């Protein structure tokens, strides 16, 4: 009987419904000129949490799940905010409705990472804000960052390189800062167009 009670106590957290995701804001419109408050449904938040349901054996494996969660959150939020047509990099130009620059992308990704962190979904990492690189005065770029527990190694989580809902680039921050060819994808050629 005592063993059964212990088993039930161990299973209670898994059986209890998860707390709903708190509302959060994302931005778009280049430079976070437009804001949208996002409220996930219970099913949507459950899908995000489900990515972390099984334990991960390493920090590397958790970074893959973080990338999947950021892509899913970006897709869910994009539908509500009107940024679901966002294309990779700045190739579409600021004239496209919902297109995001690296300020929008890094701000939103940092929000998603804080959301995951606050829900205790991250075991190997913590959200660590945003950083910028500026190898030249005209080439400033921002990214969200995670830090690995124990080692303190920081990783860029850069969703700007992909279209809305695609997996973000996750790479050691130092390689990201140097724009190392081994981690930096090529951007599509800019489109011509306007309003």
GROMACS .gro file of C-alpha atoms in nm:
model
  195
    1UNK     CA    1   0.000   0.000   0.000
    2UNK     CA    2   0.284   0.236   0.089
    3UNK     CA    3   0.452   0.163  -0.247
    4UNK     CA    4   0.129   0.240  -0.431
    5UNK     CA    5   0.095   0.572  -0.246
    6UNK     CA    6   0.455   0.658  -0.337
    7UNK     CA    7   0.391   0.577  -0.702
    8UNK     CA    8   0.078   0.794  -0.707
    9UNK     CA    9   0.268   1.084  -0.548
   10UNK     CA   10   0.542   1.045  -0.809
   11UNK     CA   11   0.286   1.052  -1.092
   12UNK     CA   12   0.084   1.349  -0.963
   13UNK     CA   13   0.291   1.616  -1.137
   14UNK     CA   14   0.253   1.431  -1.469
   15UNK     CA   15  -0.123   1.388  -1.420
   16UNK     CA   16  -0.192   1.743  -1.304
   17UNK     CA   17  -0.284   1.987  -1.578
   18UNK     CA   18  -0.007   2.225  -1.671
   19UNK     CA   19  -0.047   2.590  -1.584
   20UNK     CA   20  -0.156   2.788  -1.888
   21UNK     CA   21   0.100   2.998  -2.067
   22UNK     CA   22   0.090   3.358  -1.951
   23UNK     CA   23   0.006   3.616  -2.217
   24UNK     CA   24   0.315   3.764  -2.379
   25UNK     CA   25   0.394   4.035  -2.632
   26UNK     CA   26   0.581   4.006  -2.957
   27UNK     CA   27   0.679   4.277  -3.199
   28UNK     CA   28   0.720   4.330  -3.573
   29UNK     CA   29   0.730   4.611  -3.824
   30UNK     CA   30   1.108   4.663  -3.816
   31UNK     CA   31   1.256   4.788  -3.491
   32UNK     CA   32   0.958   4.661  -3.288
   33UNK     CA   33   0.735   4.941  -3.415
   34UNK     CA   34   0.424   4.723  -3.375
   35UNK     CA   35   0.329   4.510  -3.075
   36UNK     CA   36   0.085   4.222  -3.040
   37UNK     CA   37  -0.031   4.049  -2.724
   38UNK     CA   38  -0.039   3.672  -2.764
   39UNK     CA   39  -0.251   3.429  -2.566
   40UNK     CA   40  -0.190   3.064  -2.642
   41UNK     CA   41  -0.470   2.813  -2.614
   42UNK     CA   42  -0.432   2.525  -2.372
   43UNK     CA   43  -0.373   2.287  -2.665
   44UNK     CA   44  -0.104   2.513  -2.815
   45UNK     CA   45   0.081   2.547  -2.486
   46UNK     CA   46   0.050   2.173  -2.433
   47UNK     CA   47   0.215   2.117  -2.774
   48UNK     CA   48   0.505   2.344  -2.674
   49UNK     CA   49   0.542   2.170  -2.337
   50UNK     CA   50   0.522   1.834  -2.512
   51UNK     CA   51   0.852   1.904  -2.685
   52UNK     CA   52   1.018   1.881  -2.342
   53UNK     CA   53   0.809   1.600  -2.196
   54UNK     CA   54   1.073   1.329  -2.240
   55UNK     CA   55   1.398   1.389  -2.052
   56UNK     CA   56   1.698   1.495  -2.258
   57UNK     CA   57   2.035   1.329  -2.206
   58UNK     CA   58   2.253   1.625  -2.302
   59UNK     CA   59   2.267   1.999  -2.346
   60UNK     CA   60   2.308   1.948  -2.720
   61UNK     CA   61   1.984   1.751  -2.738
   62UNK     CA   62   1.806   2.022  -2.540
   63UNK     CA   63   1.928   2.288  -2.785
   64UNK     CA   64   1.750   2.095  -3.062
   65UNK     CA   65   1.429   2.099  -2.860
   66UNK     CA   66   1.472   2.469  -2.786
   67UNK     CA   67   1.501   2.533  -3.161
   68UNK     CA   68   1.181   2.334  -3.223
   69UNK     CA   69   0.997   2.521  -2.947
   70UNK     CA   70   1.106   2.862  -3.080
   71UNK     CA   71   0.989   2.763  -3.430
   72UNK     CA   72   0.653   2.646  -3.296
   73UNK     CA   73   0.601   2.955  -3.079
   74UNK     CA   74   0.698   3.182  -3.369
   75UNK     CA   75   0.448   3.007  -3.594
   76UNK     CA   76   0.166   3.027  -3.337
   77UNK     CA   77   0.237   3.391  -3.253
   78UNK     CA   78   0.288   3.487  -3.617
   79UNK     CA   79  -0.065   3.379  -3.709
   80UNK     CA   80  -0.210   3.610  -3.446
   81UNK     CA   81   0.024   3.905  -3.499
   82UNK     CA   82   0.020   3.901  -3.879
   83UNK     CA   83   0.390   3.817  -3.907
   84UNK     CA   84   0.332   3.463  -4.035
   85UNK     CA   85   0.448   3.564  -4.385
   86UNK     CA   86   0.787   3.677  -4.252
   87UNK     CA   87   1.064   3.559  -4.483
   88UNK     CA   88   1.425   3.471  -4.410
   89UNK     CA   89   1.668   3.754  -4.337
   90UNK     CA   90   1.561   4.090  -4.478
   91UNK     CA   91   1.529   3.953  -4.829
   92UNK     CA   92   1.166   4.058  -4.867
   93UNK     CA   93   1.227   4.416  -4.761
   94UNK     CA   94   1.051   4.623  -4.502
   95UNK     CA   95   0.761   4.691  -4.739
   96UNK     CA   96   0.620   4.338  -4.693
   97UNK     CA   97   0.345   4.326  -4.429
   98UNK     CA   98   0.463   4.133  -4.124
   99UNK     CA   99   0.828   4.121  -4.230
  100UNK     CA  100   1.065   4.130  -3.934
  101UNK     CA  101   1.418   4.258  -3.892
  102UNK     CA  102   1.675   4.119  -3.648
  103UNK     CA  103   1.556   4.351  -3.371
  104UNK     CA  104   1.203   4.209  -3.396
  105UNK     CA  105   1.328   3.851  -3.430
  106UNK     CA  106   1.576   3.865  -3.140
  107UNK     CA  107   1.327   4.039  -2.912
  108UNK     CA  108   1.058   3.779  -2.985
  109UNK     CA  109   1.296   3.484  -2.954
  110UNK     CA  110   1.422   3.619  -2.618
  111UNK     CA  111   1.056   3.635  -2.509
  112UNK     CA  112   0.998   3.272  -2.612
  113UNK     CA  113   1.314   3.163  -2.427
  114UNK     CA  114   1.203   3.343  -2.109
  115UNK     CA  115   0.864   3.173  -2.141
  116UNK     CA  116   1.029   2.829  -2.161
  117UNK     CA  117   1.261   2.916  -1.873
  118UNK     CA  118   0.978   3.043  -1.650
  119UNK     CA  119   0.782   2.722  -1.713
  120UNK     CA  120   1.083   2.518  -1.591
  121UNK     CA  121   1.106   2.338  -1.924
  122UNK     CA  122   1.481   2.394  -1.959
  123UNK     CA  123   1.709   2.159  -1.770
  124UNK     CA  124   2.047   2.229  -1.932
  125UNK     CA  125   2.014   2.599  -2.023
  126UNK     CA  126   1.873   2.933  -1.916
  127UNK     CA  127   1.762   3.229  -2.122
  128UNK     CA  128   2.032   3.496  -2.133
  129UNK     CA  129   1.879   3.798  -2.307
  130UNK     CA  130   1.998   3.946  -2.635
  131UNK     CA  131   2.333   4.052  -2.777
  132UNK     CA  132   2.446   4.230  -3.090
  133UNK     CA  133   2.742   4.202  -3.318
  134UNK     CA  134   2.874   4.488  -3.521
  135UNK     CA  135   3.185   4.387  -3.713
  136UNK     CA  136   3.136   4.698  -3.926
  137UNK     CA  137   2.937   5.008  -3.846
  138UNK     CA  138   2.673   4.925  -4.104
  139UNK     CA  139   2.640   4.552  -4.032
  140UNK     CA  140   2.481   4.546  -3.684
  141UNK     CA  141   2.286   4.230  -3.605
  142UNK     CA  142   2.101   4.107  -3.294
  143UNK     CA  143   2.026   3.761  -3.155
  144UNK     CA  144   1.867   3.600  -2.851
  145UNK     CA  145   2.100   3.396  -2.629
  146UNK     CA  146   2.088   3.090  -2.404
  147UNK     CA  147   2.358   2.991  -2.155
  148UNK     CA  148   2.444   2.634  -2.068
  149UNK     CA  149   2.430   2.552  -1.697
  150UNK     CA  150   2.761   2.449  -1.548
  151UNK     CA  151   2.983   2.550  -1.840
  152UNK     CA  152   2.840   2.898  -1.892
  153UNK     CA  153   2.890   2.854  -2.268
  154UNK     CA  154   2.650   3.085  -2.450
  155UNK     CA  155   2.466   3.009  -2.772
  156UNK     CA  156   2.299   3.236  -3.024
  157UNK     CA  157   1.938   3.143  -3.101
  158UNK     CA  158   1.886   3.342  -3.420
  159UNK     CA  159   1.547   3.308  -3.590
  160UNK     CA  160   1.619   3.591  -3.838
  161UNK     CA  161   1.793   3.352  -4.080
  162UNK     CA  162   1.474   3.154  -4.142
  163UNK     CA  163   1.118   3.228  -4.245
  164UNK     CA  164   0.840   3.231  -3.986
  165UNK     CA  165   0.815   2.896  -3.809
  166UNK     CA  166   1.144   2.756  -3.942
  167UNK     CA  167   1.407   2.624  -3.702
  168UNK     CA  168   1.633   2.904  -3.580
  169UNK     CA  169   2.009   2.896  -3.607
  170UNK     CA  170   2.154   2.772  -3.277
  171UNK     CA  171   2.532   2.813  -3.263
  172UNK     CA  172   2.807   2.897  -3.016
  173UNK     CA  173   2.788   3.270  -2.958
  174UNK     CA  174   3.155   3.327  -3.039
  175UNK     CA  175   3.116   3.167  -3.383
  176UNK     CA  176   2.799   3.370  -3.441
  177UNK     CA  177   2.982   3.691  -3.344
  178UNK     CA  178   3.255   3.617  -3.602
  179UNK     CA  179   2.995   3.528  -3.868
  180UNK     CA  180   3.180   3.200  -3.907
  181UNK     CA  181   3.092   3.037  -4.238
  182UNK     CA  182   3.050   2.705  -4.059
  183UNK     CA  183   2.742   2.833  -3.873
  184UNK     CA  184   2.609   3.131  -4.070
  185UNK     CA  185   2.361   3.044  -4.347
  186UNK     CA  186   2.352   3.248  -4.665
  187UNK     CA  187   2.061   3.486  -4.702
  188UNK     CA  188   1.844   3.490  -5.014
  189UNK     CA  189   1.901   3.778  -5.255
  190UNK     CA  190   1.689   4.084  -5.171
  191UNK     CA  191   1.361   4.110  -5.356
  192UNK     CA  192   1.270   4.420  -5.546
  193UNK     CA  193   0.940   4.580  -5.464
  194UNK     CA  194   0.765   4.844  -5.267
  195UNK     CA  195   0.440   4.971  -5.142
   0.00000   0.00000   0.00000
